[in-house]
């Protein structure tokens, strides 16, 4: 491995924050099962409920919180157990949402990656209490959906909106207009293996297990929950500098022949997708990796196969096989961005 490797794949996963690690270490000392009725179990339950209350306060969420093993489980739970008939899912959702939704109606997006509200209205069927599944931030392009407008359309049809905020949490405000919201701790400096489904009201979902007030099966992992909350408490003061770094990177790459995917759409300040004309994504990844720079060609859950991006395909993008994703974290420096640009120039030739 080259000396001083550069990590620009924070949308896939983020380094564990020291605050999260410290909270987890404390959590391992509270080893009892939170469902046990004895004193040790009650102490674990008190710590778990304290973490739940802190999470809600941090996010300004006034509904309920169901802890899960991550975003994939939260999406599956929300989609499968929602008390709804018709299911609609945007065509650019994460693979986990698309798998959970099966053959559900796809909501079209424009060339900018934004959900087409006119078409969404046409698809909604208020006689079947529709469930619409729309992400807050796209993991491949960084495009931010207008959740407020989408919620208005869905609610006007008597429907329920499930918003995947895995990429947006701790960077953008939680979409308070949504009825259910999905979180994933390892996307904001927390541990892998824990997330949450925020639910406005338990009445929206069918019970499905013995824990989490009967809405999820499996013993809660107190250390991981504590690590997730501690990561959220670490704050987002680094985002201003991250946004400046991405703007600097974008300007330099445009000067060197790059095309920016969804350049005119509102985008998260930490994610961007760039096309290098004439160079395949696979070739770029190999060269960047050889130079000690970690980037990706899309969602980490699908880019391992380097198959055509369903996100770029849904957007009608003409050159999906020449796009890579760069995602910035709180540790990213100007020197690392400069090194990335140098390697970009070398690859482009």
Short mmCIF file of C-alpha atoms in Angstrom, two decimals:
data_model
loop_
_atom_site.label_atom_id
_atom_site.label_comp_id
_atom_site.label_asym_id
_atom_site.label_seq_id
_atom_site.Cartn_x
_atom_site.Cartn_y
_atom_site.Cartn_z
CA UNK A 1 0.00 0.00 0.00
CA UNK A 2 1.36 3.46 -0.87
CA UNK A 3 2.47 5.65 2.03
CA UNK A 4 -0.09 8.11 3.40
CA UNK A 5 -3.20 6.65 1.74
CA UNK A 6 -6.05 9.08 1.04
CA UNK A 7 -9.62 8.11 1.88
CA UNK A 8 -12.28 9.82 -0.24
CA UNK A 9 -15.04 7.22 0.10
CA UNK A 10 -16.87 8.49 3.18
CA UNK A 11 -20.27 7.86 1.58
CA UNK A 12 -19.48 4.14 1.81
CA UNK A 13 -18.47 4.28 5.46
CA UNK A 14 -16.74 6.68 7.80
CA UNK A 15 -13.91 6.23 10.30
CA UNK A 16 -15.13 5.55 13.82
CA UNK A 17 -15.02 8.73 15.88
CA UNK A 18 -13.08 8.64 19.18
CA UNK A 19 -16.20 9.82 20.99
CA UNK A 20 -18.14 6.85 19.59
CA UNK A 21 -15.41 4.40 20.56
CA UNK A 22 -15.30 5.76 24.11
CA UNK A 23 -19.08 5.46 24.44
CA UNK A 24 -18.99 1.89 23.14
CA UNK A 25 -16.27 0.92 25.61
CA UNK A 26 -18.42 2.23 28.42
CA UNK A 27 -21.38 0.35 26.96
CA UNK A 28 -19.55 -2.98 27.04
CA UNK A 29 -19.36 -2.61 30.83
CA UNK A 30 -23.16 -2.56 31.00
CA UNK A 31 -23.33 -6.14 29.78
CA UNK A 32 -26.79 -7.27 30.86
CA UNK A 33 -29.75 -7.86 28.55
CA UNK A 34 -31.99 -4.75 28.56
CA UNK A 35 -35.05 -7.03 28.58
CA UNK A 36 -34.05 -8.81 31.81
CA UNK A 37 -36.12 -7.89 34.89
CA UNK A 38 -33.27 -7.99 37.44
CA UNK A 39 -31.19 -5.03 38.60
CA UNK A 40 -28.44 -5.49 35.99
CA UNK A 41 -31.02 -5.73 33.23
CA UNK A 42 -32.83 -2.65 34.52
CA UNK A 43 -29.55 -0.71 34.48
CA UNK A 44 -29.00 -1.71 30.86
CA UNK A 45 -32.57 -0.72 30.02
CA UNK A 46 -32.12 2.67 31.67
CA UNK A 47 -28.96 3.28 29.61
CA UNK A 48 -30.75 2.22 26.43
CA UNK A 49 -33.75 4.46 27.06
CA UNK A 50 -31.44 7.32 27.98
CA UNK A 51 -29.71 6.92 24.61
CA UNK A 52 -33.08 6.84 22.86
CA UNK A 53 -34.10 10.11 24.49
CA UNK A 54 -30.77 11.73 23.60
CA UNK A 55 -31.13 10.62 19.98
CA UNK A 56 -34.61 12.12 19.71
CA UNK A 57 -33.46 15.38 21.28
CA UNK A 58 -30.45 15.63 18.97
CA UNK A 59 -32.59 15.11 15.89
CA UNK A 60 -35.61 17.08 17.06
CA UNK A 61 -37.75 13.98 16.50
CA UNK A 62 -41.03 13.87 18.41
CA UNK A 63 -42.10 10.39 17.38
CA UNK A 64 -40.76 6.94 18.21
CA UNK A 65 -37.35 5.31 17.64
CA UNK A 66 -36.84 1.65 16.74
CA UNK A 67 -33.19 0.62 16.95
CA UNK A 68 -32.07 -1.75 14.17
CA UNK A 69 -28.89 -3.37 12.88
CA UNK A 70 -28.52 -0.64 10.26
CA UNK A 71 -30.25 1.12 7.38
CA UNK A 72 -30.94 -2.04 5.37
CA UNK A 73 -32.94 -3.60 8.20
CA UNK A 74 -34.70 -0.31 8.93
CA UNK A 75 -35.76 0.00 5.28
CA UNK A 76 -36.92 -3.61 5.14
CA UNK A 77 -38.87 -3.19 8.37
CA UNK A 78 -40.47 0.08 7.31
CA UNK A 79 -41.46 -1.17 3.87
CA UNK A 80 -42.65 -4.63 4.90
CA UNK A 81 -44.47 -3.66 8.10
CA UNK A 82 -46.06 -0.33 7.12
CA UNK A 83 -49.84 -0.45 7.32
CA UNK A 84 -50.17 0.51 3.68
CA UNK A 85 -51.35 -1.11 0.48
CA UNK A 86 -49.70 0.47 -2.53
CA UNK A 87 -45.90 0.86 -2.40
CA UNK A 88 -43.99 3.32 -4.56
CA UNK A 89 -40.22 3.74 -4.52
CA UNK A 90 -38.07 6.26 -6.36
CA UNK A 91 -35.98 4.81 -9.18
CA UNK A 92 -32.75 6.15 -7.65
CA UNK A 93 -33.12 4.62 -4.18
CA UNK A 94 -30.36 2.60 -2.56
CA UNK A 95 -30.27 -1.07 -3.57
CA UNK A 96 -31.47 -2.03 -0.07
CA UNK A 97 -34.71 -0.10 -0.57
CA UNK A 98 -35.24 -1.45 -4.08
CA UNK A 99 -34.74 -5.03 -2.88
CA UNK A 100 -37.17 -4.54 0.01
CA UNK A 101 -39.75 -2.95 -2.31
CA UNK A 102 -39.62 -5.79 -4.84
CA UNK A 103 -41.74 -5.08 -7.91
CA UNK A 104 -43.29 -1.92 -6.45
CA UNK A 105 -44.05 1.01 -8.75
CA UNK A 106 -40.96 3.09 -9.49
CA UNK A 107 -41.17 6.87 -9.22
CA UNK A 108 -39.41 8.53 -12.13
CA UNK A 109 -36.68 11.14 -11.79
CA UNK A 110 -35.47 13.83 -14.17
CA UNK A 111 -32.01 14.29 -15.62
CA UNK A 112 -31.15 16.18 -12.43
CA UNK A 113 -31.97 13.13 -10.30
CA UNK A 114 -34.97 14.79 -8.63
CA UNK A 115 -38.25 12.92 -8.23
CA UNK A 116 -40.83 14.00 -10.80
CA UNK A 117 -43.69 15.31 -8.65
CA UNK A 118 -46.20 15.39 -11.51
CA UNK A 119 -45.64 11.71 -12.28
CA UNK A 120 -45.70 10.89 -8.59
CA UNK A 121 -49.19 12.39 -8.25
CA UNK A 122 -50.34 10.26 -11.18
CA UNK A 123 -49.06 7.05 -9.57
CA UNK A 124 -50.52 7.61 -6.11
CA UNK A 125 -53.72 5.72 -5.37
CA UNK A 126 -55.48 7.10 -2.30
CA UNK A 127 -57.78 4.07 -2.06
CA UNK A 128 -54.81 1.85 -1.11
CA UNK A 129 -53.09 4.18 1.42
CA UNK A 130 -49.83 4.47 -0.51
CA UNK A 131 -46.36 4.20 1.00
CA UNK A 132 -43.78 6.29 -0.85
CA UNK A 133 -40.08 5.57 -0.28
CA UNK A 134 -37.78 8.45 -1.17
CA UNK A 135 -34.23 9.09 0.00
CA UNK A 136 -33.04 12.41 1.37
CA UNK A 137 -29.56 12.32 -0.24
CA UNK A 138 -28.50 10.08 -3.10
CA UNK A 139 -25.40 8.10 -2.18
CA UNK A 140 -23.95 8.20 -5.72
CA UNK A 141 -24.61 11.76 -6.86
CA UNK A 142 -25.27 13.67 -3.63
CA UNK A 143 -28.57 15.00 -5.02
CA UNK A 144 -30.87 16.21 -2.23
CA UNK A 145 -34.57 15.55 -2.77
CA UNK A 146 -37.19 18.15 -1.85
CA UNK A 147 -38.75 16.08 0.91
CA UNK A 148 -41.10 18.90 1.95
CA UNK A 149 -42.81 19.00 -1.46
CA UNK A 150 -42.81 15.22 -1.81
CA UNK A 151 -44.42 14.86 1.63
CA UNK A 152 -47.14 17.32 0.66
CA UNK A 153 -47.98 15.29 -2.45
CA UNK A 154 -47.96 11.97 -0.58
CA UNK A 155 -50.00 13.24 2.35
CA UNK A 156 -52.56 14.84 0.02
CA UNK A 157 -53.23 11.33 -1.27
CA UNK A 158 -53.61 9.99 2.26
CA UNK A 159 -50.24 8.28 2.04
CA UNK A 160 -47.20 7.66 4.20
CA UNK A 161 -43.66 8.84 3.39
CA UNK A 162 -40.61 6.80 4.36
CA UNK A 163 -37.40 8.78 3.92
CA UNK A 164 -33.98 7.10 3.79
CA UNK A 165 -31.74 9.65 5.54
CA UNK A 166 -28.71 7.39 5.84
CA UNK A 167 -26.53 9.79 3.83
CA UNK A 168 -28.09 13.00 5.11
CA UNK A 169 -28.17 12.40 8.85
CA UNK A 170 -25.66 14.53 10.79
CA UNK A 171 -25.12 16.64 7.65
CA UNK A 172 -28.62 17.96 6.89
CA UNK A 173 -31.67 18.49 9.07
CA UNK A 174 -33.72 15.36 9.59
CA UNK A 175 -36.76 15.53 7.24
CA UNK A 176 -39.41 16.27 9.85
CA UNK A 177 -42.18 16.07 7.24
CA UNK A 178 -41.56 12.34 6.69
CA UNK A 179 -43.57 9.75 8.60
CA UNK A 180 -40.65 7.33 8.88
CA UNK A 181 -36.93 8.09 8.67
CA UNK A 182 -34.00 5.68 8.30
CA UNK A 183 -30.59 6.20 9.94
CA UNK A 184 -27.27 4.35 9.70
CA UNK A 185 -24.58 5.05 12.32
CA UNK A 186 -21.51 4.22 10.25
CA UNK A 187 -22.37 6.97 7.75
CA UNK A 188 -21.62 9.67 10.35
CA UNK A 189 -18.75 8.32 12.42
CA UNK A 190 -20.64 5.74 14.46
CA UNK A 191 -20.12 1.97 14.52
CA UNK A 192 -21.11 -0.46 11.79
CA UNK A 193 -24.07 -2.67 12.68
CA UNK A 194 -26.54 -0.22 14.19
CA UNK A 195 -29.14 2.18 12.86
CA UNK A 196 -32.70 3.22 13.52
CA UNK A 197 -36.15 3.55 12.04
CA UNK A 198 -37.78 6.73 13.28
CA UNK A 199 -41.57 6.38 13.25
CA UNK A 200 -43.98 9.25 13.76
CA UNK A 201 -46.44 6.89 15.43
CA UNK A 202 -46.25 3.16 16.20
CA UNK A 203 -49.72 2.89 14.67
CA UNK A 204 -48.10 3.23 11.23
CA UNK A 205 -46.40 -0.17 11.45
CA UNK A 206 -47.32 -3.71 12.38
CA UNK A 207 -45.46 -5.27 15.34
CA UNK A 208 -42.81 -7.73 14.17
CA UNK A 209 -40.71 -8.92 17.12
CA UNK A 210 -40.12 -9.31 20.80
CA UNK A 211 -37.89 -6.29 21.40
CA UNK A 212 -38.19 -2.56 20.77
CA UNK A 213 -41.70 -2.51 22.20
CA UNK A 214 -42.59 -5.44 19.97
CA UNK A 215 -41.65 -3.75 16.69
CA UNK A 216 -38.31 -5.44 16.09
CA UNK A 217 -36.86 -8.82 17.05
CA UNK A 218 -33.36 -9.27 18.49
CA UNK A 219 -31.58 -8.17 21.65
CA UNK A 220 -30.58 -4.53 21.42
CA UNK A 221 -26.84 -3.84 21.22
CA UNK A 222 -26.41 -1.21 23.89
CA UNK A 223 -22.72 -0.48 23.12
CA UNK A 224 -23.48 0.13 19.45
CA UNK A 225 -26.48 2.33 20.25
CA UNK A 226 -24.36 4.40 22.64
CA UNK A 227 -21.68 4.74 19.95
CA UNK A 228 -24.26 5.94 17.42
CA UNK A 229 -25.62 8.61 19.76
CA UNK A 230 -22.12 9.78 20.70
CA UNK A 231 -21.25 10.16 17.01
CA UNK A 232 -24.32 12.34 16.50
CA UNK A 233 -23.36 14.42 19.51
CA UNK A 234 -19.95 15.09 17.93
CA UNK A 235 -21.73 17.61 15.70
CA UNK A 236 -21.34 18.83 12.13
CA UNK A 237 -19.13 21.87 12.49
CA UNK A 238 -16.77 20.42 9.90
CA UNK A 239 -19.28 20.66 7.05
CA UNK A 240 -18.41 24.23 6.08
CA UNK A 241 -14.81 23.28 5.36
CA UNK A 242 -15.93 20.09 3.62
CA UNK A 243 -18.20 22.09 1.32
CA UNK A 244 -15.32 24.44 0.49
CA UNK A 245 -13.08 21.47 -0.31
CA UNK A 246 -15.66 19.98 -2.65
CA UNK A 247 -16.16 23.28 -4.45
CA UNK A 248 -12.42 23.64 -4.87
CA UNK A 249 -12.16 20.07 -6.17
CA UNK A 250 -15.04 20.60 -8.59
CA UNK A 251 -13.56 23.80 -10.01
CA UNK A 252 -10.17 22.16 -10.55
CA UNK A 253 -11.65 19.07 -12.20
CA UNK A 254 -13.78 21.16 -14.56
CA UNK A 255 -10.57 22.86 -15.66
CA UNK A 256 -9.21 19.40 -16.41
CA UNK A 257 -12.08 18.07 -18.51
CA UNK A 258 -14.44 16.66 -15.90
CA UNK A 259 -18.20 16.60 -16.23
CA UNK A 260 -20.18 17.01 -13.01
CA UNK A 261 -23.20 14.76 -12.62
CA UNK A 262 -26.36 16.69 -11.58
CA UNK A 263 -24.36 19.90 -11.32
CA UNK A 264 -27.49 22.09 -11.24
CA UNK A 265 -29.37 20.07 -8.62
CA UNK A 266 -29.18 20.76 -4.88
CA UNK A 267 -26.50 18.43 -3.55
CA UNK A 268 -25.06 17.37 -0.22
CA UNK A 269 -21.77 19.20 0.44
CA UNK A 270 -19.79 16.00 0.91
CA UNK A 271 -20.65 13.94 -2.21
CA UNK A 272 -20.03 14.50 -5.91
CA UNK A 273 -19.95 12.32 -9.02
CA UNK A 274 -17.46 13.15 -11.78
CA UNK A 275 -17.13 11.85 -15.32
CA UNK A 276 -13.71 11.49 -16.95
CA UNK A 277 -14.52 11.34 -20.69
CA UNK A 278 -13.04 8.34 -22.44
CA UNK A 279 -11.87 6.57 -19.27
CA UNK A 280 -13.89 3.73 -17.78
CA UNK A 281 -14.83 3.81 -14.12
CA UNK A 282 -12.99 0.52 -13.58
CA UNK A 283 -9.78 1.86 -15.09
CA UNK A 284 -10.01 5.00 -12.99
CA UNK A 285 -10.56 3.07 -9.76
CA UNK A 286 -7.54 0.87 -10.44
CA UNK A 287 -5.31 3.86 -11.10
CA UNK A 288 -6.53 5.83 -8.09
CA UNK A 289 -6.19 2.80 -5.85
CA UNK A 290 -2.66 2.23 -7.12
CA UNK A 291 -1.89 5.81 -6.14
CA UNK A 292 -3.24 5.20 -2.65
CA UNK A 293 -6.53 7.05 -3.13
CA UNK A 294 -9.83 5.39 -2.18
CA UNK A 295 -12.84 6.43 -4.26
CA UNK A 296 -15.73 4.44 -5.71
CA UNK A 297 -17.94 4.02 -8.74
CA UNK A 298 -21.20 4.27 -6.81
CA UNK A 299 -22.91 2.71 -3.82
CA UNK A 300 -20.60 0.40 -1.87
CA UNK A 301 -23.35 -2.24 -1.83
CA UNK A 302 -23.26 -2.57 -5.62
CA UNK A 303 -20.02 -1.05 -6.90
CA UNK A 304 -18.06 -4.21 -6.13
CA UNK A 305 -19.53 -5.72 -9.28
CA UNK A 306 -18.98 -2.51 -11.29
CA UNK A 307 -22.34 -3.04 -12.94
CA UNK A 308 -24.07 -0.13 -14.64
CA UNK A 309 -25.38 2.34 -12.07
CA UNK A 310 -29.17 2.13 -11.79
CA UNK A 311 -29.09 5.71 -10.48
CA UNK A 312 -27.36 7.17 -13.53
CA UNK A 313 -29.47 4.97 -15.82
CA UNK A 314 -32.70 6.27 -14.22
CA UNK A 315 -31.44 9.82 -14.76
CA UNK A 316 -30.89 9.06 -18.45
CA UNK A 317 -27.19 9.79 -18.08
CA UNK A 318 -25.37 9.04 -21.33
CA UNK A 319 -22.02 7.88 -19.91
CA UNK A 320 -22.60 5.98 -16.64
CA UNK A 321 -19.53 3.80 -17.20
CA UNK A 322 -17.14 6.75 -16.94
CA UNK A 323 -18.26 8.16 -13.59
CA UNK A 324 -16.64 7.92 -10.18
CA UNK A 325 -17.86 9.16 -6.80
CA UNK A 326 -15.76 11.27 -4.46
CA UNK A 327 -17.03 11.72 -0.91
CA UNK A 328 -15.39 13.96 1.66
CA UNK A 329 -15.20 13.49 5.42
CA UNK A 330 -14.29 15.53 8.46
CA UNK A 331 -10.66 14.36 8.19
CA UNK A 332 -10.19 15.38 4.53
CA UNK A 333 -7.51 18.03 3.92
CA UNK A 334 -6.60 20.48 1.16
CA UNK A 335 -3.40 18.53 0.55
CA UNK A 336 -5.41 15.35 -0.08
CA UNK A 337 -7.66 17.14 -2.56
CA UNK A 338 -4.59 18.52 -4.34
CA UNK A 339 -3.11 15.01 -4.57
CA UNK A 340 -6.37 13.68 -5.99
CA UNK A 341 -6.37 16.36 -8.70
CA UNK A 342 -2.76 15.52 -9.59
CA UNK A 343 -3.63 11.85 -10.05
CA UNK A 344 -6.76 12.79 -12.03
CA UNK A 345 -4.53 14.71 -14.44
CA UNK A 346 -2.16 11.75 -14.75
CA UNK A 347 -5.01 9.34 -15.54
CA UNK A 348 -6.65 11.65 -18.03
CA UNK A 349 -3.32 12.10 -19.83
#
